[in-house]
Coordinates of C-alpha atoms in Angstrom, one line a residue:
M1 CA 228.3 213.0 200.6
T2 CA 228.9 215.4 197.6
T3 CA 227.5 214.4 194.4
P4 CA 230.7 214.6 191.4
P5 CA 230.1 216.7 189.2
P6 CA 228.5 215.1 185.9
P7 CA 231.3 214.4 183.1
A8 CA 232.1 217.1 180.6
P9 CA 230.2 216.2 177.1
S10 CA 232.5 215.3 174.5
P11 CA 233.6 217.8 172.1
P12 CA 231.4 218.1 168.7
A13 CA 233.7 216.3 165.9
P14 CA 234.1 218.4 162.6
A15 CA 231.3 217.3 160.4
P16 CA 232.8 215.1 157.5
D17 CA 233.6 216.9 154.2
G18 CA 230.3 217.1 152.3
A19 CA 227.8 216.4 154.6
G20 CA 224.3 216.2 153.3
R21 CA 225.3 215.6 150.0
P22 CA 223.4 212.6 147.4
A23 CA 226.3 209.7 147.1
P24 CA 228.1 210.6 143.7
G25 CA 226.2 208.8 141.1
T26 CA 223.0 208.7 143.1
P27 CA 219.9 210.5 140.9
T28 CA 218.2 213.8 143.2
V29 CA 215.2 214.1 144.2
L30 CA 213.6 217.5 145.6
L31 CA 209.9 218.5 146.7
N32 CA 209.1 221.8 145.8
A33 CA 206.7 223.3 148.9
Q34 CA 204.3 224.2 146.9
Y35 CA 203.3 221.0 145.7
L36 CA 201.2 220.0 149.1
P37 CA 198.9 223.2 149.2
A38 CA 198.5 223.3 145.6
S39 CA 197.8 219.5 145.4
H40 CA 193.9 220.2 146.5
D41 CA 191.4 222.6 145.5
W42 CA 191.6 225.7 148.1
R43 CA 187.9 226.1 147.2
T44 CA 187.0 222.9 149.1
T45 CA 187.2 222.0 152.6
R46 CA 190.1 219.6 152.3
G47 CA 192.1 222.1 149.9
R48 CA 191.8 224.6 152.8
A49 CA 193.0 222.1 155.3
D50 CA 196.6 222.0 153.9
S51 CA 196.6 225.9 153.9
P52 CA 200.1 227.5 153.1
F53 CA 199.4 230.1 155.7
R54 CA 199.9 227.2 158.3
A55 CA 203.6 226.1 159.3
E56 CA 202.1 222.6 160.3
T57 CA 201.3 222.4 156.4
F58 CA 205.1 222.1 155.4
L59 CA 206.4 220.4 158.4
R60 CA 204.0 217.8 157.3
A61 CA 204.8 217.5 153.9
A62 CA 208.5 217.3 154.5
Q63 CA 208.2 214.7 157.2
Q64 CA 206.1 212.7 154.6
A65 CA 208.5 212.9 151.3
E66 CA 211.5 212.0 154.4
A67 CA 210.2 208.8 154.8
A68 CA 209.2 208.4 151.0
G69 CA 212.8 208.9 150.2
F70 CA 213.1 212.7 148.8
H71 CA 216.6 214.0 149.0
A72 CA 215.8 217.5 149.7
F73 CA 212.6 220.1 150.8
F74 CA 213.3 223.0 148.3
Q75 CA 211.3 226.5 148.8
A76 CA 211.3 228.7 145.7
D77 CA 211.4 232.7 146.8
F78 CA 209.5 235.8 144.6
S79 CA 210.1 239.2 145.4
G80 CA 207.4 241.4 144.8
V81 CA 203.4 240.9 145.0
N82 CA 201.8 239.2 142.3
R83 CA 197.9 240.2 142.6
A84 CA 196.5 237.8 139.8
G85 CA 198.3 235.0 141.2
L86 CA 197.0 235.6 144.7
R87 CA 193.3 235.8 143.4
A88 CA 193.9 232.5 141.7
G89 CA 196.2 229.9 144.3
P90 CA 198.0 229.9 147.6
P91 CA 200.9 232.5 147.3
L92 CA 204.4 231.2 146.5
T93 CA 205.9 232.7 149.4
V94 CA 204.3 232.8 152.7
F95 CA 207.4 232.2 155.0
E96 CA 210.5 233.3 154.8
P97 CA 212.6 230.3 153.1
F98 CA 215.8 230.3 155.5
Q99 CA 213.1 230.8 158.8
L100 CA 210.8 227.8 157.4
A101 CA 214.0 225.6 156.5
A102 CA 215.2 225.7 159.9
L103 CA 212.1 224.9 161.6
I104 CA 211.3 221.8 159.1
A105 CA 215.5 220.9 159.9
T106 CA 214.2 220.2 163.9
A107 CA 211.6 218.0 162.7
T108 CA 213.1 216.0 160.4
T109 CA 216.0 213.8 160.6
R110 CA 217.6 212.9 157.0
I111 CA 216.2 215.3 154.4
A112 CA 217.9 218.3 153.2
V113 CA 216.1 221.6 153.6
M114 CA 216.8 224.3 150.7
P115 CA 216.1 227.6 151.2
T116 CA 216.1 230.3 148.4
V117 CA 218.7 232.9 148.2
S118 CA 218.5 236.4 146.1
T119 CA 222.0 237.7 145.0
L120 CA 220.4 240.9 143.9
H121 CA 218.6 241.7 147.3
T122 CA 221.4 240.0 149.9
H123 CA 224.9 240.7 150.6
P124 CA 227.2 237.3 150.8
F125 CA 228.2 238.2 154.3
G126 CA 224.6 237.8 155.6
F127 CA 223.6 235.3 153.4
A128 CA 226.7 233.1 154.5
R129 CA 225.7 233.6 157.8
S130 CA 222.2 232.7 157.6
L131 CA 223.4 229.5 155.8
A132 CA 226.2 228.8 157.9
S133 CA 223.0 228.8 160.9
L134 CA 220.9 227.0 159.2
D135 CA 223.8 224.2 158.4
R136 CA 224.1 223.9 162.2
I137 CA 220.8 223.7 162.9
S138 CA 220.3 220.9 160.3
R139 CA 223.7 219.3 161.5
G140 CA 224.9 219.3 158.1
R141 CA 221.8 219.1 155.7
A142 CA 221.6 222.7 154.4
W143 CA 221.4 223.1 150.4
V144 CA 220.8 226.6 149.2
N145 CA 219.2 227.6 145.4
V146 CA 221.0 230.7 144.1
V147 CA 219.1 233.2 141.8
S148 CA 219.7 236.3 140.6
S149 CA 215.7 237.7 141.0
F150 CA 214.0 238.6 137.5
R151 CA 211.9 241.7 139.3
P152 CA 214.9 243.6 140.9
G153 CA 213.8 246.7 142.6
T154 CA 210.6 245.6 144.5
A155 CA 210.2 245.0 148.2
I156 CA 213.5 244.8 149.2
G157 CA 213.7 248.7 151.1
M158 CA 217.3 249.2 149.0
R159 CA 218.3 250.2 145.9
R160 CA 220.3 247.6 144.2
D161 CA 220.3 248.0 140.0
V162 CA 222.2 245.5 138.3
S163 CA 221.7 245.2 134.5
S164 CA 220.7 242.1 132.9
G165 CA 224.5 242.0 131.3
Q166 CA 225.8 242.4 135.0
R167 CA 223.7 239.4 136.6
H168 CA 226.0 236.6 136.0
A169 CA 229.3 238.5 137.1
Q170 CA 227.7 239.6 140.2
T171 CA 226.2 236.2 140.8
E172 CA 230.0 234.9 140.4
E173 CA 231.4 237.1 142.7
F174 CA 228.6 236.6 145.3
V175 CA 228.8 233.1 145.8
G176 CA 232.8 232.9 145.3
L177 CA 232.7 235.5 148.4
A178 CA 230.2 233.4 150.1
R179 CA 232.4 230.3 149.8
R180 CA 235.5 232.2 150.9
L181 CA 233.5 233.4 154.4
W182 CA 232.4 230.0 154.8
S183 CA 235.8 228.3 154.6
S184 CA 237.0 231.3 156.9
W185 CA 235.7 229.4 160.1
P186 CA 236.8 225.4 159.9
P187 CA 234.7 223.1 161.8
A188 CA 238.1 222.0 163.6
A189 CA 238.1 225.4 165.0
N190 CA 235.5 224.7 167.2
L191 CA 237.1 221.9 169.0
P192 CA 237.9 222.9 172.4
D193 CA 241.8 223.0 173.2
P194 CA 241.9 222.7 177.3
A195 CA 246.2 222.5 177.1
G196 CA 246.0 226.0 175.4
D197 CA 243.2 227.3 177.4
R198 CA 240.8 227.9 174.3
F199 CA 237.7 227.2 174.1
V200 CA 237.6 228.3 170.0
R201 CA 240.9 227.7 168.2
E202 CA 240.6 231.2 166.9
D203 CA 243.9 231.0 165.1
L204 CA 242.2 228.4 162.4
I205 CA 239.7 231.5 161.8
T206 CA 241.2 233.0 158.7
E207 CA 240.5 236.6 157.6
V208 CA 238.8 237.9 154.6
E209 CA 239.3 240.9 152.6
H210 CA 237.7 241.4 149.4
Q211 CA 237.4 244.6 147.2
G212 CA 235.3 243.3 143.9
A213 CA 232.9 245.1 141.2
F214 CA 229.6 244.7 143.5
Y215 CA 230.8 243.5 147.2
T216 CA 233.1 244.6 149.6
Q217 CA 234.3 242.5 152.7
S218 CA 236.6 242.9 155.6
G219 CA 236.6 240.1 158.0
P220 CA 235.8 236.5 158.1
L221 CA 232.6 234.8 158.7
D222 CA 231.5 235.5 162.6
M223 CA 229.8 232.0 163.2
G224 CA 231.3 228.5 162.7
P225 CA 229.5 226.2 159.6
Y226 CA 228.7 222.6 160.9
S227 CA 230.0 221.0 158.0
A228 CA 233.5 221.9 156.0
A229 CA 232.1 221.5 152.6
F230 CA 229.9 224.8 151.3
P231 CA 225.9 223.3 150.9
F232 CA 225.0 221.8 147.6
T233 CA 224.3 225.0 145.6
L234 CA 221.3 224.8 142.9
Q235 CA 221.3 227.4 140.4
A236 CA 218.1 228.2 137.6
T237 CA 219.2 229.1 133.9
S238 CA 218.2 229.1 130.4
S239 CA 221.2 230.7 128.7
L240 CA 224.4 229.7 127.9
A241 CA 226.2 231.8 129.8
G242 CA 224.0 231.0 132.8
L243 CA 224.9 227.4 132.3
R244 CA 228.5 228.2 131.9
L245 CA 228.4 229.8 135.7
A246 CA 226.6 227.1 136.9
A247 CA 229.2 224.8 135.4
A248 CA 231.7 226.1 137.5
T249 CA 229.8 227.4 140.5
A250 CA 226.9 225.0 141.5
D251 CA 226.2 221.4 141.9
A252 CA 223.0 221.5 140.1
V253 CA 221.0 223.2 137.4
F254 CA 217.2 223.6 137.5
A255 CA 215.9 224.4 134.1
G256 CA 212.7 223.6 132.0
T257 CA 212.9 220.5 129.8
P258 CA 209.6 219.5 128.9
T259 CA 210.7 217.1 126.2
L260 CA 213.3 213.9 126.7
G261 CA 214.9 214.8 123.7
S262 CA 215.7 218.8 125.0
A263 CA 216.9 217.2 128.4
K264 CA 219.1 214.9 126.8
A265 CA 220.5 218.0 124.7
L266 CA 220.8 220.4 127.6
R267 CA 222.5 217.3 129.8
R268 CA 225.2 216.9 127.4
I269 CA 225.8 220.4 126.6
L270 CA 225.8 221.1 130.8
R271 CA 228.4 218.2 130.8
R272 CA 230.6 219.4 128.1
E273 CA 230.6 223.0 129.8
V274 CA 231.4 221.3 133.3
V275 CA 234.3 219.5 131.8
A276 CA 235.3 223.1 130.3
A277 CA 235.7 224.6 134.0
G278 CA 237.7 222.0 134.9
R279 CA 235.6 219.8 136.8
P280 CA 234.5 215.7 136.3
A281 CA 231.7 215.7 133.9
D282 CA 229.1 214.5 136.1
S283 CA 229.4 216.8 139.2
V284 CA 226.8 219.3 138.3
A285 CA 223.4 217.9 137.9
L286 CA 220.7 218.8 135.7
L287 CA 217.3 218.8 137.8
P288 CA 214.4 219.7 135.6
G289 CA 210.9 220.6 137.2
S290 CA 207.9 218.5 136.7
Y291 CA 204.4 218.5 136.7
L292 CA 202.3 215.4 137.9
H293 CA 198.6 214.5 136.9
L294 CA 198.4 211.3 139.1
H295 CA 195.0 209.5 138.4
G296 CA 193.3 206.1 137.9
G297 CA 193.3 204.4 134.3
H298 CA 193.4 204.9 130.4
E299 CA 190.0 206.3 130.5
E300 CA 190.6 209.3 132.5
A301 CA 194.1 209.8 130.9
G302 CA 192.2 210.4 127.6
R303 CA 189.8 212.5 128.9
L304 CA 192.6 214.5 130.8
A305 CA 194.8 214.9 127.6
E306 CA 191.8 216.3 125.2
Q307 CA 190.9 218.7 128.2
R308 CA 194.9 219.6 127.9
R309 CA 194.4 220.0 124.1
A310 CA 191.1 221.9 124.3
A311 CA 192.8 224.4 127.2
H312 CA 195.9 225.4 124.9
G313 CA 193.4 227.1 122.5
P314 CA 194.6 228.4 119.4
V315 CA 194.8 225.9 116.5
G316 CA 195.7 226.8 112.7
R317 CA 196.3 230.2 111.6
A318 CA 195.9 231.8 115.4
A319 CA 198.3 228.9 116.9
V320 CA 200.6 229.6 114.1
D321 CA 200.5 233.6 114.6
T322 CA 201.0 232.9 118.6
L323 CA 203.9 230.4 117.8
R324 CA 205.5 233.6 115.6
N325 CA 204.9 235.8 118.2
R326 CA 206.2 233.7 121.4
Y327 CA 209.1 232.4 119.6
P328 CA 210.6 235.0 117.2
G329 CA 213.7 233.0 116.3
L330 CA 211.6 230.2 114.5
R331 CA 212.1 231.0 110.8
L332 CA 208.2 230.4 109.8
D333 CA 207.8 233.7 107.2
G334 CA 205.2 232.9 104.6
A335 CA 204.4 229.6 105.8
S336 CA 200.8 228.6 106.4
P337 CA 199.4 226.0 108.6
A338 CA 199.0 223.4 106.0
D339 CA 202.3 223.8 104.8
P340 CA 204.9 221.4 105.9
L341 CA 207.2 222.2 108.6
P342 CA 210.2 224.1 106.6
P343 CA 213.6 222.6 106.9
G344 CA 215.3 225.6 108.0
A345 CA 212.6 226.9 110.8
L346 CA 215.3 226.1 113.3
S347 CA 218.9 224.8 113.0
P348 CA 219.3 221.0 113.4
D349 CA 222.1 221.3 115.6
P350 CA 221.0 221.6 119.1
D351 CA 224.0 223.7 120.5
E352 CA 223.6 226.4 118.0
V353 CA 219.9 226.5 119.2
F354 CA 220.9 226.3 122.6
A355 CA 223.6 229.2 122.2
E356 CA 221.6 231.5 120.1
F357 CA 217.8 231.2 122.1
G358 CA 218.7 229.3 125.3
S359 CA 217.0 226.3 126.7
R360 CA 213.3 227.6 125.7
Y361 CA 214.0 226.9 122.1
L362 CA 215.1 223.0 122.6
P363 CA 211.7 221.5 122.8
L364 CA 210.9 223.0 119.5
W365 CA 213.9 221.8 118.3
D366 CA 213.2 218.1 119.7
L367 CA 209.8 218.2 118.1
A368 CA 211.0 219.8 114.8
R369 CA 213.5 216.5 114.4
T370 CA 209.7 214.4 113.5
P371 CA 209.2 214.4 110.2
G372 CA 205.5 215.0 108.2
R373 CA 204.5 217.7 110.5
S374 CA 202.4 220.6 108.7
V375 CA 203.3 224.0 110.5
G376 CA 199.7 223.9 112.0
E377 CA 200.4 220.6 114.1
F378 CA 203.9 221.7 115.5
A379 CA 202.5 225.0 116.6
A380 CA 199.9 223.0 118.1
E381 CA 201.9 220.6 120.0
V382 CA 204.4 223.5 120.9
L383 CA 201.9 225.5 122.2
A384 CA 200.4 222.6 124.2
L385 CA 203.8 222.2 126.0
S386 CA 204.0 223.1 129.3
E387 CA 207.2 224.8 130.8
H388 CA 208.7 222.0 132.6
A389 CA 208.0 218.2 132.0
R390 CA 204.5 216.9 132.5
F391 CA 204.0 213.2 133.7
S392 CA 200.0 211.9 133.6
G393 CA 198.7 208.4 134.5
T394 CA 198.6 205.8 137.5
P395 CA 201.1 206.6 140.3
E396 CA 203.1 203.4 138.9
R397 CA 203.0 204.4 135.3
V398 CA 204.7 208.2 136.4
G399 CA 207.2 206.7 138.3
D400 CA 207.9 204.3 135.3
D401 CA 208.1 207.4 132.9
M402 CA 210.0 209.5 135.3
R403 CA 212.6 206.5 135.8
R404 CA 213.1 206.3 132.0
W405 CA 214.3 209.8 131.4
Y406 CA 216.8 209.2 134.1
E407 CA 218.0 205.8 132.5
E408 CA 217.9 207.0 129.2
G409 CA 220.9 209.7 130.1
G410 CA 218.2 212.7 130.3
V411 CA 218.3 213.9 133.7
D412 CA 220.0 213.5 137.0
G413 CA 217.0 213.8 139.0
F414 CA 213.8 216.4 139.1
Q415 CA 212.1 218.9 141.3
T416 CA 208.4 217.9 141.4
I417 CA 206.8 221.4 141.5
L418 CA 203.0 221.3 141.1
G419 CA 200.7 218.0 140.8
N420 CA 197.6 216.4 142.4
D421 CA 197.5 213.2 144.8
F422 CA 200.3 214.1 147.1
D423 CA 199.7 211.2 149.1
A424 CA 200.0 209.2 145.7
L425 CA 202.8 210.9 145.0
C426 CA 205.3 209.8 148.4
E427 CA 203.2 206.5 148.6
R428 CA 203.3 205.3 145.1
V429 CA 205.2 207.2 142.8
V430 CA 208.9 207.7 144.7
P431 CA 208.7 203.9 146.0
R432 CA 207.9 202.8 142.3
L433 CA 211.3 204.7 141.8
I434 CA 213.6 203.4 144.7
G435 CA 212.2 199.8 143.9
N436 CA 213.4 200.2 140.6
G437 CA 216.7 201.4 141.8
A438 CA 216.3 205.4 139.8
V439 CA 216.3 207.6 142.9
L440 CA 217.6 205.9 145.9

């Protein structure tokens, strides 16, 4: 007796438009891949157990983050070798980001995977190809961080020097061409057509011809993405020109906003630029970085705050001199540490401050708004700031503080970059956010 052949599998359905993206109005929370290995002291046995040289470290972190409710697992990428950084702690890049993202995608079911691509070191065709493959492996959970690397000419094996004045134009062309390639092979083309005797509907694959200032492309993408929509795209920026580029081409902006006031100002400016680019104001999210120090109570909090103040060193005249060197746009000529902070040290208009100096100066604008500070006190406060928002306290307190930044309109979410106690982050901070309706 002959066994009948098994029924043919159903053809894959095209992925829904925008697969893998947060629901509209839902704040976004990203876990930086470095958080887990950097959250322990590498000099200890426990710290070495979370080695950045083992893929299992990142698989475990991604699975734990997925269970906690994070939206995406993010991996930064840096070109070149930072020897001083390697002596001090775990390297920022051990695994090629797209390869690690694919591995994590096979070990998770919901969390998005977000590798980083450098527009200086990659051609849009190769990038679109890798991203389409990751999108299919993850079944629509591919996101991407697009950067124009700040170390041109290092560790890339080819010469591609683009001046700083051309970076934004080059990135705009890169992203635009990648999007055209992505849409050249729509998911509907992968639906078999038995009546027409076609496994792939090649008639739906469109040609791409491009001759630009930076790139040349002839032909469509040669593999079909899983999703119809181009993946959720993050861009880091600190300038008005960069913000305008992100407003036109990205889904989210990554920036340093160490104070709530500076975050509110930057988010307002971002929304204005998004509208100017012809898009809805809330279509591009502000996702600043965050550093977390989780501990037991008030006594430890006071001790840590004192340690931070001491670690930032200079006070008095030395602090003022350091401030002038670091922020030459401040108008402090002739001011001594005991003098009141001059009202003209910085423009009171955050739009003017950002347009002239970028987001680095917005925290200074925010601190300068509080009256009664001396120049020395202002210098000490500025120098004590981190590049990104710093939250310290019990996990519950940190969760409440981060939620407050969202509820007060400062952010659309966070990227958790560095901190301690990864377990508490996943088990107590993020659930606190979820329970109050601020994250999911």
